Structures are given as C-alpha cells and as structure tokens.
Amino acid sequence: MNKNLKKYLIKSFIVLAFIHLAYFLYGYFTFEGIKNIDIYSEFYRFKFYDDVSISHFFVSCIFLFFFLFFLLKNHARQQYSFSKIIQIGFFLLLISFASLTFFISFSFGQNAKLRGELSQKKYNDDKELLNVLNPFLYNYTSYYSEKLFNYENILYPKPYPVIKEEKQVLIFHDQFNTETTYYSIDTLKVLTETYNKVSQKTDSVFDFTGLDVNILKERIIKKTIIGDSTQIVFKGLEVSPEYDKDICVFLENKSLYKPVIGEPVAKQQYEAAVKRYNLLYKFKQDSLKSRFQKLDTLLKKYNIESRIVPQKLTSQVFYYAKNQERSLNGIENYFDRKALNEKFEALDRYFYNPNYLHPNITLVFFVVLALVWLDLFLFYILFNYKKNKPD
C-alpha cells in the first residue's frame, strides 16, 4: 500500500467515526426514558421500517458509493503483490463493517442515556425493595395457594426454616388419618473420618440396646462429603408454626420479585425474610409505611398504574398479620403487575444482555456484510488489473 492509499483509508475511517458519533448522539437524545420501555423494546433498531433503519440504508449506500468511486479513480493504478492485496482486502472489510453498523452506535447512545437515567445500582436497589415487599403485593386469591404460601417457606426467625413430614396414622381398623409434623432443619459438619468412627459406635450401641438404628438415620435429610469433611442436614426439634403468634401469612412466601443478578438467590431470600420479619414484628409501623411510600414512588417512576395508598395498605397488613383467621379479600394492593413485570424483563435485557446485534438479524447482517465486502474487493481487483493491463 502506498502512502496516498493509506491516507485515503484513514480519512475514510475518520468520516465513518463522525457518522457513528452522529448516530450515537441521535440515540442518546431520542431515548424516550424508562417510562416508555416495555417487553417489546430492544436496543437493536435495524427493523427495516423505522427512521433509523431507513436513514442508515441511504447513508451507508451514499458513503460506500463515493468511497468506491474515489478509491477506483485515485488509488487503482498500483501493482501490488498478493500479500498487499490481501492486506487491502482486510481494510475494505473493516470499511464495510463500519459502514453497516451505524445502528449499533445508535443503540450505544440509547444505552448511555438509560444508564444516566437509571444506574445499575439504583435498578438493583429497586429490585431489593420489591423483593422485601413481594409477599405483600400478591392479589388476594394467591394467598390461598399452598404452593406460594406455606410454613416451609419461612426462613426467619429461628427455629425456621422447617421441613414438613406427613405420616399415615391408624385410627380404627382400616381407617387412617394424615398426621403432619414440622421439624427444624439443622446442619452438622464434621471430619469424615470422625463421622465414620462415631457412626460405627452408634450402630453398635443401638444393636446392644435393641433399639432401631433407623430412627436416627431417618432424621438425616441429606449427607454431603465436601473435601475431608461430611456435612449432615437433619431434622432437629419439632416445631408448631400453626400456633406461633409471630408467624403470619406474609412470612410464608420466600419468592423474590426479581433476583439481583450476580448474587446468590438463597442469600437474597434470607436477607429479604429478615427485613420483612423486622418490619412486621420489630420495627414501628412507620418503617413499613416508609417502604410502601418508596414503592409508590417506584411505580410512578416506571409509569405503572397503581392504586396503592401507603398509609391504608400499612394498616391493612398489620391487621391481617395480627388476625390470621381473617380473609385477605380486603387488602388494597392493586397495581398493574403485568406491566411492571414486563418493564423489569426488558430492563434485565438492557443491563445484562443487551442485543446490539439481535439474533433475528444476525444472519441477514453477515450476509449483507459479506456481499458488500466482496463487491468492494472484486471491483478494486478487477479495476486495478484493467488499469495495469498493457494495451
């Protein structure tokens, strides 16, 4: 490559850089904000029908036309070796790629504006608030779901969590009744060598006394060997959560509204359970009301329809917590749950899996890129060969 061709390629890249900057600014200043994001929103904008895609098509075509015109007119009279031709072909590939990716710069501009409006930390703070308040936000019919709300979902305080055990107990002749018992879950970690020795001695003692060794072994829930240690999870004390005055339906759900990406889910569930218990049984009512006020602000920020009144909802939550036998038909916690869920699904994609080149257009993009590069390269080779061919 001679010096003039190098200068021409550098100037072309500079022009492309300015066009990319223009599309970046276009994306930045036209971003409509988190209030208008929904499940159908995406960062990639080459959709073949919108203003970005249409302008992209014409700008790319115009740039490539003039680039090829001046390339053939001013830089196609040199005779290069095969290795130099390959080198020129590589730069033409870069030119082709840069001239077909203005929509990606547009998407980067949108992303930059989004993160300026809603940082990842603030987004995760919103998730944590929703995770703590999640059991208060179900529609009233969900509170009667044994799958969503049950004693085994209680993570705090001690002796929770518990495990449920059901047994068929003979009542009379061939009539049986189901007896439900809850046990606390305890963990013991010992050296494997020590565990084996103790286990053998325990078996001997039980055999000598005539007791059933399976009574003890049945209490083991799970046994895991980790390195040179053995971790045993077993049923501990019998617990009666149905008679526990410090347990209400709102503690019987451990589901997270949306887990914070990158943190252990079990840890988030436990921390949310502790905060929820404190709000109900340790702190004053104003603490829960303050959380509901933050929730109200959050819903407005994301443009979610809501009829939540923090003061009223706080009173209702405490009423149902103290009167567990009451039906929750009257809890007024309505908001557009579907819209908020879609909003957070879209934001999760934006923050953690932004599709700047969406799979739906990947194949089309690379086919077009290959065709554009092949046209530029073949035109240059053929024109250069013709110019250097002797008359």
Short mmCIF file of N, CA and C in Angstrom, two decimals, residues 150-314:
data_model
loop_
_atom_site.label_atom_id
_atom_site.label_comp_id
_atom_site.label_asym_id
_atom_site.label_seq_id
_atom_site.Cartn_x
_atom_site.Cartn_y
_atom_site.Cartn_z
N ASN A 150 -46.71 -21.29 52.38
CA ASN A 150 -46.72 -22.44 53.28
C ASN A 150 -45.61 -22.27 54.32
N TYR A 151 -45.69 -23.06 55.38
CA TYR A 151 -44.75 -22.92 56.50
C TYR A 151 -43.31 -23.22 56.11
N GLU A 152 -43.13 -24.06 55.10
CA GLU A 152 -41.77 -24.41 54.68
C GLU A 152 -41.05 -23.25 54.00
N ASN A 153 -41.79 -22.22 53.64
CA ASN A 153 -41.18 -21.04 53.01
C ASN A 153 -40.66 -20.03 54.03
N ILE A 154 -40.95 -20.25 55.31
CA ILE A 154 -40.50 -19.31 56.35
C ILE A 154 -39.00 -19.52 56.58
N LEU A 155 -38.23 -18.47 56.43
CA LEU A 155 -36.77 -18.57 56.56
C LEU A 155 -36.23 -17.96 57.86
N TYR A 156 -37.07 -17.19 58.54
CA TYR A 156 -36.61 -16.47 59.74
C TYR A 156 -37.83 -16.17 60.59
N PRO A 157 -37.74 -16.16 61.93
CA PRO A 157 -36.55 -16.36 62.79
C PRO A 157 -36.34 -17.84 63.11
N LYS A 158 -35.40 -18.12 63.99
CA LYS A 158 -35.18 -19.47 64.44
C LYS A 158 -36.43 -19.95 65.19
N PRO A 159 -36.86 -21.18 65.10
CA PRO A 159 -36.16 -22.34 64.50
C PRO A 159 -36.46 -22.57 63.03
N TYR A 160 -36.95 -21.55 62.33
CA TYR A 160 -37.22 -21.70 60.91
C TYR A 160 -35.92 -21.57 60.13
N PRO A 161 -35.84 -22.19 58.96
CA PRO A 161 -36.88 -22.90 58.21
C PRO A 161 -37.19 -24.28 58.77
N VAL A 162 -38.34 -24.82 58.33
CA VAL A 162 -38.76 -26.14 58.81
C VAL A 162 -39.01 -27.06 57.62
N ILE A 163 -39.08 -28.34 57.91
CA ILE A 163 -39.40 -29.33 56.89
C ILE A 163 -40.66 -30.06 57.32
N LYS A 164 -41.50 -30.33 56.34
CA LYS A 164 -42.80 -30.95 56.62
C LYS A 164 -42.71 -32.47 56.47
N GLU A 165 -43.32 -33.17 57.40
CA GLU A 165 -43.36 -34.63 57.34
C GLU A 165 -44.79 -35.10 57.56
N GLU A 166 -45.28 -35.91 56.64
CA GLU A 166 -46.63 -36.43 56.75
C GLU A 166 -46.60 -37.94 56.94
N LYS A 167 -47.37 -38.42 57.87
CA LYS A 167 -47.45 -39.86 58.14
C LYS A 167 -48.91 -40.29 58.20
N GLN A 168 -49.15 -41.53 57.75
CA GLN A 168 -50.48 -42.11 57.85
C GLN A 168 -50.58 -42.84 59.19
N VAL A 169 -51.49 -42.39 60.03
CA VAL A 169 -51.66 -42.96 61.37
C VAL A 169 -52.96 -43.75 61.42
N LEU A 170 -52.87 -44.96 61.91
CA LEU A 170 -54.05 -45.82 62.02
C LEU A 170 -54.96 -45.31 63.14
N ILE A 171 -56.24 -45.09 62.82
CA ILE A 171 -57.19 -44.61 63.81
C ILE A 171 -58.06 -45.77 64.33
N PHE A 172 -58.66 -46.47 63.37
CA PHE A 172 -59.55 -47.56 63.77
C PHE A 172 -59.63 -48.57 62.64
N HIS A 173 -59.25 -49.81 62.92
CA HIS A 173 -59.26 -50.88 61.93
C HIS A 173 -58.48 -50.44 60.68
N ASP A 174 -59.19 -50.25 59.56
CA ASP A 174 -58.53 -49.90 58.30
C ASP A 174 -58.64 -48.40 57.99
N GLN A 175 -58.98 -47.60 58.98
CA GLN A 175 -59.10 -46.16 58.77
C GLN A 175 -57.80 -45.46 59.21
N PHE A 176 -57.32 -44.60 58.30
CA PHE A 176 -56.08 -43.88 58.56
C PHE A 176 -56.31 -42.38 58.51
N ASN A 177 -55.47 -41.69 59.24
CA ASN A 177 -55.51 -40.23 59.23
C ASN A 177 -54.11 -39.69 58.94
N THR A 178 -54.04 -38.58 58.20
CA THR A 178 -52.74 -37.98 57.87
C THR A 178 -52.29 -37.06 59.00
N GLU A 179 -51.14 -37.34 59.54
CA GLU A 179 -50.58 -36.54 60.63
C GLU A 179 -49.40 -35.73 60.11
N THR A 180 -49.48 -34.42 60.25
CA THR A 180 -48.43 -33.53 59.74
C THR A 180 -47.58 -33.00 60.89
N THR A 181 -46.27 -33.13 60.71
CA THR A 181 -45.33 -32.64 61.72
C THR A 181 -44.27 -31.80 61.03
N TYR A 182 -43.86 -30.74 61.70
CA TYR A 182 -42.80 -29.88 61.17
C TYR A 182 -41.57 -29.98 62.07
N TYR A 183 -40.42 -30.06 61.43
CA TYR A 183 -39.15 -30.13 62.17
C TYR A 183 -38.24 -29.01 61.70
N SER A 184 -37.45 -28.48 62.62
CA SER A 184 -36.43 -27.51 62.23
C SER A 184 -35.34 -28.23 61.44
N ILE A 185 -34.63 -27.49 60.66
CA ILE A 185 -33.56 -28.06 59.83
C ILE A 185 -32.22 -27.63 60.41
N ASP A 186 -31.44 -28.59 60.87
CA ASP A 186 -30.14 -28.30 61.46
C ASP A 186 -29.03 -28.88 60.59
N THR A 187 -27.86 -28.29 60.73
CA THR A 187 -26.70 -28.72 59.94
C THR A 187 -25.53 -29.02 60.86
N LEU A 188 -24.87 -30.12 60.58
CA LEU A 188 -23.68 -30.52 61.33
C LEU A 188 -22.57 -30.83 60.35
N LYS A 189 -21.38 -30.29 60.62
CA LYS A 189 -20.24 -30.53 59.74
C LYS A 189 -19.08 -31.08 60.57
N VAL A 190 -18.62 -32.29 60.22
CA VAL A 190 -17.53 -32.95 60.94
C VAL A 190 -16.57 -33.56 59.95
N LEU A 191 -15.38 -33.92 60.45
CA LEU A 191 -14.42 -34.63 59.61
C LEU A 191 -15.01 -35.99 59.23
N THR A 192 -14.82 -36.38 58.00
CA THR A 192 -15.38 -37.64 57.52
C THR A 192 -14.88 -38.82 58.34
N GLU A 193 -13.60 -38.80 58.70
CA GLU A 193 -13.01 -39.89 59.49
C GLU A 193 -13.70 -39.99 60.85
N THR A 194 -13.91 -38.83 61.48
CA THR A 194 -14.58 -38.81 62.79
C THR A 194 -16.02 -39.29 62.66
N TYR A 195 -16.70 -38.85 61.61
CA TYR A 195 -18.09 -39.25 61.41
C TYR A 195 -18.22 -40.76 61.26
N ASN A 196 -17.32 -41.37 60.49
CA ASN A 196 -17.36 -42.82 60.27
C ASN A 196 -17.16 -43.58 61.58
N LYS A 197 -16.20 -43.10 62.41
CA LYS A 197 -15.95 -43.77 63.69
C LYS A 197 -17.17 -43.68 64.61
N VAL A 198 -17.73 -42.48 64.73
CA VAL A 198 -18.89 -42.27 65.59
C VAL A 198 -20.09 -43.06 65.08
N SER A 199 -20.25 -43.09 63.75
CA SER A 199 -21.37 -43.81 63.16
C SER A 199 -21.31 -45.29 63.48
N GLN A 200 -20.09 -45.88 63.41
CA GLN A 200 -19.92 -47.30 63.72
C GLN A 200 -20.23 -47.58 65.18
N LYS A 201 -19.76 -46.70 66.09
CA LYS A 201 -20.01 -46.90 67.52
C LYS A 201 -21.50 -46.75 67.83
N THR A 202 -22.15 -45.80 67.15
CA THR A 202 -23.59 -45.59 67.37
C THR A 202 -24.38 -46.82 66.97
N ASP A 203 -24.01 -47.39 65.83
CA ASP A 203 -24.68 -48.61 65.38
C ASP A 203 -24.53 -49.72 66.41
N SER A 204 -23.35 -49.85 67.00
CA SER A 204 -23.08 -50.90 67.99
C SER A 204 -23.94 -50.70 69.23
N VAL A 205 -24.04 -49.45 69.70
CA VAL A 205 -24.84 -49.14 70.89
C VAL A 205 -26.30 -49.48 70.66
N PHE A 206 -26.83 -49.09 69.50
CA PHE A 206 -28.23 -49.35 69.19
C PHE A 206 -28.49 -50.85 69.09
N ASP A 207 -27.55 -51.60 68.50
CA ASP A 207 -27.70 -53.04 68.41
C ASP A 207 -27.71 -53.68 69.79
N PHE A 208 -26.84 -53.19 70.67
CA PHE A 208 -26.72 -53.75 72.02
C PHE A 208 -28.00 -53.51 72.84
N THR A 209 -28.55 -52.32 72.69
CA THR A 209 -29.75 -51.97 73.47
C THR A 209 -31.04 -52.48 72.83
N GLY A 210 -30.93 -52.93 71.58
CA GLY A 210 -32.11 -53.44 70.90
C GLY A 210 -32.98 -52.38 70.26
N LEU A 211 -32.48 -51.14 70.22
CA LEU A 211 -33.24 -50.06 69.59
C LEU A 211 -33.01 -50.05 68.09
N ASP A 212 -33.95 -49.45 67.36
CA ASP A 212 -33.87 -49.40 65.91
C ASP A 212 -32.95 -48.25 65.48
N VAL A 213 -31.84 -48.58 64.82
CA VAL A 213 -30.91 -47.55 64.36
C VAL A 213 -31.53 -46.66 63.29
N ASN A 214 -32.56 -47.16 62.59
CA ASN A 214 -33.19 -46.38 61.52
C ASN A 214 -33.92 -45.15 62.05
N ILE A 215 -34.29 -45.16 63.36
CA ILE A 215 -34.95 -43.99 63.96
C ILE A 215 -34.06 -42.77 63.85
N LEU A 216 -32.76 -42.97 64.10
CA LEU A 216 -31.81 -41.87 64.00
C LEU A 216 -31.51 -41.54 62.55
N LYS A 217 -31.32 -42.57 61.74
CA LYS A 217 -30.95 -42.34 60.34
C LYS A 217 -32.06 -41.68 59.55
N GLU A 218 -33.32 -41.92 59.95
CA GLU A 218 -34.45 -41.30 59.24
C GLU A 218 -34.48 -39.79 59.42
N ARG A 219 -33.83 -39.29 60.46
CA ARG A 219 -33.82 -37.84 60.69
C ARG A 219 -32.83 -37.12 59.78
N ILE A 220 -31.94 -37.88 59.14
CA ILE A 220 -30.98 -37.27 58.21
C ILE A 220 -31.68 -36.93 56.90
N ILE A 221 -31.64 -35.67 56.53
CA ILE A 221 -32.25 -35.20 55.28
C ILE A 221 -31.28 -35.36 54.11
N LYS A 222 -30.03 -34.94 54.34
CA LYS A 222 -29.04 -35.00 53.27
C LYS A 222 -27.66 -35.11 53.88
N LYS A 223 -26.81 -35.92 53.25
CA LYS A 223 -25.43 -36.06 53.71
C LYS A 223 -24.52 -35.78 52.52
N THR A 224 -23.62 -34.82 52.69
CA THR A 224 -22.74 -34.41 51.60
C THR A 224 -21.29 -34.43 52.06
N ILE A 225 -20.43 -35.04 51.24
CA ILE A 225 -18.99 -35.06 51.54
C ILE A 225 -18.33 -33.90 50.80
N ILE A 226 -17.70 -33.02 51.56
CA ILE A 226 -17.00 -31.86 50.99
C ILE A 226 -15.54 -31.94 51.42
N GLY A 227 -14.67 -32.32 50.49
CA GLY A 227 -13.27 -32.49 50.83
C GLY A 227 -13.10 -33.60 51.84
N ASP A 228 -12.48 -33.30 52.97
CA ASP A 228 -12.28 -34.31 54.02
C ASP A 228 -13.34 -34.21 55.12
N SER A 229 -14.42 -33.43 54.84
CA SER A 229 -15.48 -33.26 55.82
C SER A 229 -16.81 -33.82 55.31
N THR A 230 -17.67 -34.11 56.24
CA THR A 230 -19.03 -34.57 55.90
C THR A 230 -20.03 -33.58 56.50
N GLN A 231 -20.91 -33.09 55.64
CA GLN A 231 -21.95 -32.16 56.09
C GLN A 231 -23.28 -32.91 56.14
N ILE A 232 -23.91 -32.88 57.31
CA ILE A 232 -25.16 -33.60 57.52
C ILE A 232 -26.27 -32.59 57.80
N VAL A 233 -27.32 -32.64 56.99
CA VAL A 233 -28.50 -31.82 57.22
C VAL A 233 -29.56 -32.76 57.78
N PHE A 234 -30.09 -32.45 58.97
CA PHE A 234 -31.00 -33.38 59.62
C PHE A 234 -32.17 -32.65 60.28
N LYS A 235 -33.20 -33.41 60.54
CA LYS A 235 -34.38 -32.86 61.21
C LYS A 235 -34.06 -32.67 62.69
N GLY A 236 -34.31 -31.44 63.17
CA GLY A 236 -34.00 -31.13 64.55
C GLY A 236 -35.23 -31.20 65.44
N LEU A 237 -35.57 -30.08 66.09
CA LEU A 237 -36.68 -30.03 67.02
C LEU A 237 -38.02 -29.99 66.29
N GLU A 238 -39.03 -30.50 66.93
CA GLU A 238 -40.38 -30.40 66.39
C GLU A 238 -40.89 -28.97 66.59
N VAL A 239 -41.50 -28.42 65.56
CA VAL A 239 -41.96 -27.03 65.55
C VAL A 239 -43.45 -27.00 65.24
N SER A 240 -44.15 -26.03 65.82
CA SER A 240 -45.59 -25.89 65.57
C SER A 240 -45.89 -24.49 65.04
N PRO A 241 -45.60 -24.23 63.77
CA PRO A 241 -45.80 -22.88 63.22
C PRO A 241 -47.26 -22.44 63.21
N GLU A 242 -48.20 -23.41 63.18
CA GLU A 242 -49.61 -23.03 63.15
C GLU A 242 -50.06 -22.37 64.44
N TYR A 243 -49.27 -22.54 65.51
CA TYR A 243 -49.60 -21.92 66.81
C TYR A 243 -48.63 -20.79 67.18
N ASP A 244 -47.76 -20.44 66.27
CA ASP A 244 -46.76 -19.42 66.52
C ASP A 244 -47.37 -18.04 66.27
N LYS A 245 -47.46 -17.22 67.31
CA LYS A 245 -48.09 -15.91 67.19
C LYS A 245 -47.25 -14.91 66.38
N ASP A 246 -45.95 -15.20 66.25
CA ASP A 246 -45.08 -14.30 65.50
C ASP A 246 -44.92 -14.75 64.05
N ILE A 247 -45.84 -15.57 63.59
CA ILE A 247 -45.81 -16.03 62.20
C ILE A 247 -47.16 -15.72 61.56
N CYS A 248 -47.10 -15.06 60.41
CA CYS A 248 -48.33 -14.76 59.66
C CYS A 248 -48.13 -15.13 58.20
N VAL A 249 -49.18 -15.00 57.42
CA VAL A 249 -49.14 -15.43 56.03
C VAL A 249 -48.07 -14.69 55.22
N PHE A 250 -47.78 -13.46 55.58
CA PHE A 250 -46.80 -12.68 54.80
C PHE A 250 -45.38 -13.22 54.93
N LEU A 251 -45.13 -14.02 55.96
CA LEU A 251 -43.80 -14.63 56.13
C LEU A 251 -43.71 -15.99 55.45
N GLU A 252 -44.84 -16.47 54.95
CA GLU A 252 -44.89 -17.82 54.39
C GLU A 252 -44.60 -17.85 52.90
N ASN A 253 -43.96 -16.82 52.41
CA ASN A 253 -43.59 -16.75 51.00
C ASN A 253 -42.16 -16.25 50.90
N LYS A 254 -41.31 -17.00 50.21
CA LYS A 254 -39.90 -16.62 50.08
C LYS A 254 -39.53 -16.23 48.65
N SER A 255 -40.53 -16.12 47.79
CA SER A 255 -40.25 -15.80 46.40
C SER A 255 -39.68 -14.39 46.27
N LEU A 256 -38.72 -14.24 45.38
CA LEU A 256 -38.18 -12.92 45.05
C LEU A 256 -38.93 -12.37 43.85
N TYR A 257 -39.23 -11.08 43.89
CA TYR A 257 -39.89 -10.49 42.72
C TYR A 257 -38.96 -10.58 41.51
N LYS A 258 -37.74 -10.10 41.67
CA LYS A 258 -36.71 -10.22 40.64
C LYS A 258 -35.37 -10.30 41.35
N PRO A 259 -34.67 -11.42 41.27
CA PRO A 259 -33.38 -11.51 41.95
C PRO A 259 -32.35 -10.57 41.35
N VAL A 260 -31.48 -10.05 42.19
CA VAL A 260 -30.37 -9.21 41.72
C VAL A 260 -29.35 -10.12 41.06
N ILE A 261 -29.00 -9.81 39.83
CA ILE A 261 -28.08 -10.65 39.06
C ILE A 261 -26.69 -10.60 39.70
N GLY A 262 -26.08 -11.78 39.87
CA GLY A 262 -24.72 -11.85 40.39
C GLY A 262 -24.64 -12.15 41.87
N GLU A 263 -25.78 -12.20 42.57
CA GLU A 263 -25.78 -12.53 44.00
C GLU A 263 -26.55 -13.82 44.21
N PRO A 264 -26.12 -14.66 45.17
CA PRO A 264 -26.80 -15.94 45.43
C PRO A 264 -28.27 -15.71 45.77
N VAL A 265 -29.15 -16.46 45.12
CA VAL A 265 -30.59 -16.30 45.34
C VAL A 265 -30.97 -16.64 46.78
N ALA A 266 -30.38 -17.72 47.32
CA ALA A 266 -30.71 -18.13 48.69
C ALA A 266 -30.36 -17.03 49.70
N LYS A 267 -29.24 -16.37 49.47
CA LYS A 267 -28.83 -15.27 50.36
C LYS A 267 -29.82 -14.11 50.27
N GLN A 268 -30.25 -13.78 49.06
CA GLN A 268 -31.22 -12.70 48.88
C GLN A 268 -32.55 -13.04 49.54
N GLN A 269 -32.96 -14.30 49.43
CA GLN A 269 -34.22 -14.72 50.05
C GLN A 269 -34.16 -14.58 51.57
N TYR A 270 -33.04 -15.00 52.14
CA TYR A 270 -32.91 -14.93 53.59
C TYR A 270 -32.87 -13.48 54.07
N GLU A 271 -32.08 -12.64 53.40
CA GLU A 271 -31.98 -11.24 53.82
C GLU A 271 -33.33 -10.53 53.70
N ALA A 272 -34.08 -10.84 52.64
CA ALA A 272 -35.41 -10.23 52.48
C ALA A 272 -36.34 -10.71 53.59
N ALA A 273 -36.23 -12.00 53.96
CA ALA A 273 -37.08 -12.55 55.02
C ALA A 273 -36.80 -11.88 56.37
N VAL A 274 -35.53 -11.64 56.66
CA VAL A 274 -35.16 -10.97 57.91
C VAL A 274 -35.73 -9.56 57.94
N LYS A 275 -35.57 -8.82 56.87
CA LYS A 275 -36.09 -7.44 56.81
C LYS A 275 -37.61 -7.43 56.94
N ARG A 276 -38.25 -8.39 56.30
CA ARG A 276 -39.71 -8.47 56.35
C ARG A 276 -40.19 -8.76 57.77
N TYR A 277 -39.52 -9.68 58.45
CA TYR A 277 -39.89 -10.02 59.83
C TYR A 277 -39.71 -8.80 60.74
N ASN A 278 -38.61 -8.10 60.57
CA ASN A 278 -38.36 -6.91 61.40
C ASN A 278 -39.42 -5.84 61.17
N LEU A 279 -39.84 -5.67 59.91
CA LEU A 279 -40.86 -4.67 59.60
C LEU A 279 -42.19 -5.01 60.27
N LEU A 280 -42.47 -6.30 60.40
CA LEU A 280 -43.75 -6.73 60.96
C LEU A 280 -43.73 -6.85 62.48
N TYR A 281 -42.59 -7.27 63.04
CA TYR A 281 -42.58 -7.63 64.46
C TYR A 281 -41.56 -6.88 65.32
N LYS A 282 -40.65 -6.17 64.71
CA LYS A 282 -39.61 -5.48 65.48
C LYS A 282 -39.71 -3.96 65.40
N PHE A 283 -39.95 -3.46 64.19
CA PHE A 283 -39.96 -2.01 63.99
C PHE A 283 -41.38 -1.45 64.14
N LYS A 284 -41.44 -0.13 64.22
CA LYS A 284 -42.73 0.55 64.27
C LYS A 284 -43.40 0.53 62.90
N GLN A 285 -44.71 0.80 62.90
CA GLN A 285 -45.47 0.76 61.65
C GLN A 285 -44.95 1.76 60.62
N ASP A 286 -44.36 2.85 61.10
CA ASP A 286 -43.85 3.86 60.17
C ASP A 286 -42.77 3.31 59.25
N SER A 287 -42.05 2.31 59.70
CA SER A 287 -41.00 1.72 58.87
C SER A 287 -41.60 1.04 57.65
N LEU A 288 -42.66 0.27 57.86
CA LEU A 288 -43.33 -0.39 56.73
C LEU A 288 -44.01 0.65 55.84
N LYS A 289 -44.61 1.66 56.46
CA LYS A 289 -45.26 2.72 55.67
C LYS A 289 -44.23 3.42 54.78
N SER A 290 -43.03 3.65 55.32
CA SER A 290 -41.97 4.28 54.53
C SER A 290 -41.59 3.42 53.32
N ARG A 291 -41.58 2.10 53.53
CA ARG A 291 -41.28 1.20 52.40
C ARG A 291 -42.38 1.27 51.35
N PHE A 292 -43.61 1.34 51.77
CA PHE A 292 -44.71 1.43 50.80
C PHE A 292 -44.70 2.77 50.08
N GLN A 293 -44.26 3.82 50.76
CA GLN A 293 -44.12 5.12 50.09
C GLN A 293 -43.04 5.05 49.00
N LYS A 294 -41.94 4.36 49.32
CA LYS A 294 -40.90 4.15 48.31
C LYS A 294 -41.43 3.33 47.14
N LEU A 295 -42.27 2.34 47.47
CA LEU A 295 -42.88 1.53 46.40
C LEU A 295 -43.75 2.39 45.51
N ASP A 296 -44.53 3.28 46.12
CA ASP A 296 -45.40 4.18 45.35
C ASP A 296 -44.57 5.06 44.41
N THR A 297 -43.44 5.56 44.92
CA THR A 297 -42.54 6.37 44.09
C THR A 297 -41.95 5.53 42.96
N LEU A 298 -41.59 4.29 43.27
CA LEU A 298 -41.02 3.38 42.26
C LEU A 298 -42.02 3.13 41.14
N LEU A 299 -43.26 2.88 41.48
CA LEU A 299 -44.28 2.61 40.46
C LEU A 299 -44.52 3.83 39.57
N LYS A 300 -44.47 5.00 40.16
CA LYS A 300 -44.63 6.22 39.36
C LYS A 300 -43.42 6.41 38.44
N LYS A 301 -42.23 6.09 38.96
CA LYS A 301 -41.01 6.23 38.16
C LYS A 301 -41.06 5.37 36.91
N TYR A 302 -41.62 4.17 37.06
CA TYR A 302 -41.69 3.24 35.93
C TYR A 302 -43.01 3.34 35.17
N ASN A 303 -43.83 4.35 35.53
CA ASN A 303 -45.09 4.61 34.83
C ASN A 303 -46.04 3.41 34.91
N ILE A 304 -46.20 2.86 36.13
CA ILE A 304 -47.06 1.72 36.35
C ILE A 304 -48.34 2.19 37.04
N GLU A 305 -49.48 1.82 36.48
CA GLU A 305 -50.75 2.19 37.09
C GLU A 305 -50.87 1.56 38.47
N SER A 306 -51.27 2.35 39.45
CA SER A 306 -51.34 1.86 40.82
C SER A 306 -52.41 2.61 41.61
N ARG A 307 -53.04 1.85 42.53
CA ARG A 307 -53.99 2.48 43.45
C ARG A 307 -53.57 2.22 44.90
N ILE A 308 -52.28 2.06 45.11
CA ILE A 308 -51.76 1.79 46.45
C ILE A 308 -51.69 3.10 47.25
N VAL A 309 -52.29 3.07 48.44
CA VAL A 309 -52.20 4.19 49.39
C VAL A 309 -51.36 3.69 50.56
N PRO A 310 -50.11 4.17 50.71
CA PRO A 310 -49.18 3.62 51.71
C PRO A 310 -49.76 3.51 53.12
N GLN A 311 -50.43 4.57 53.60
CA GLN A 311 -50.96 4.56 54.96
C GLN A 311 -52.02 3.46 55.13
N LYS A 312 -52.93 3.38 54.18
CA LYS A 312 -54.01 2.40 54.26
C LYS A 312 -53.47 0.98 54.14
N LEU A 313 -52.57 0.75 53.19
CA LEU A 313 -52.02 -0.59 53.00
C LEU A 313 -51.23 -1.05 54.22
N THR A 314 -50.50 -0.14 54.84
CA THR A 314 -49.75 -0.48 56.06
C THR A 314 -50.70 -0.95 57.15
#
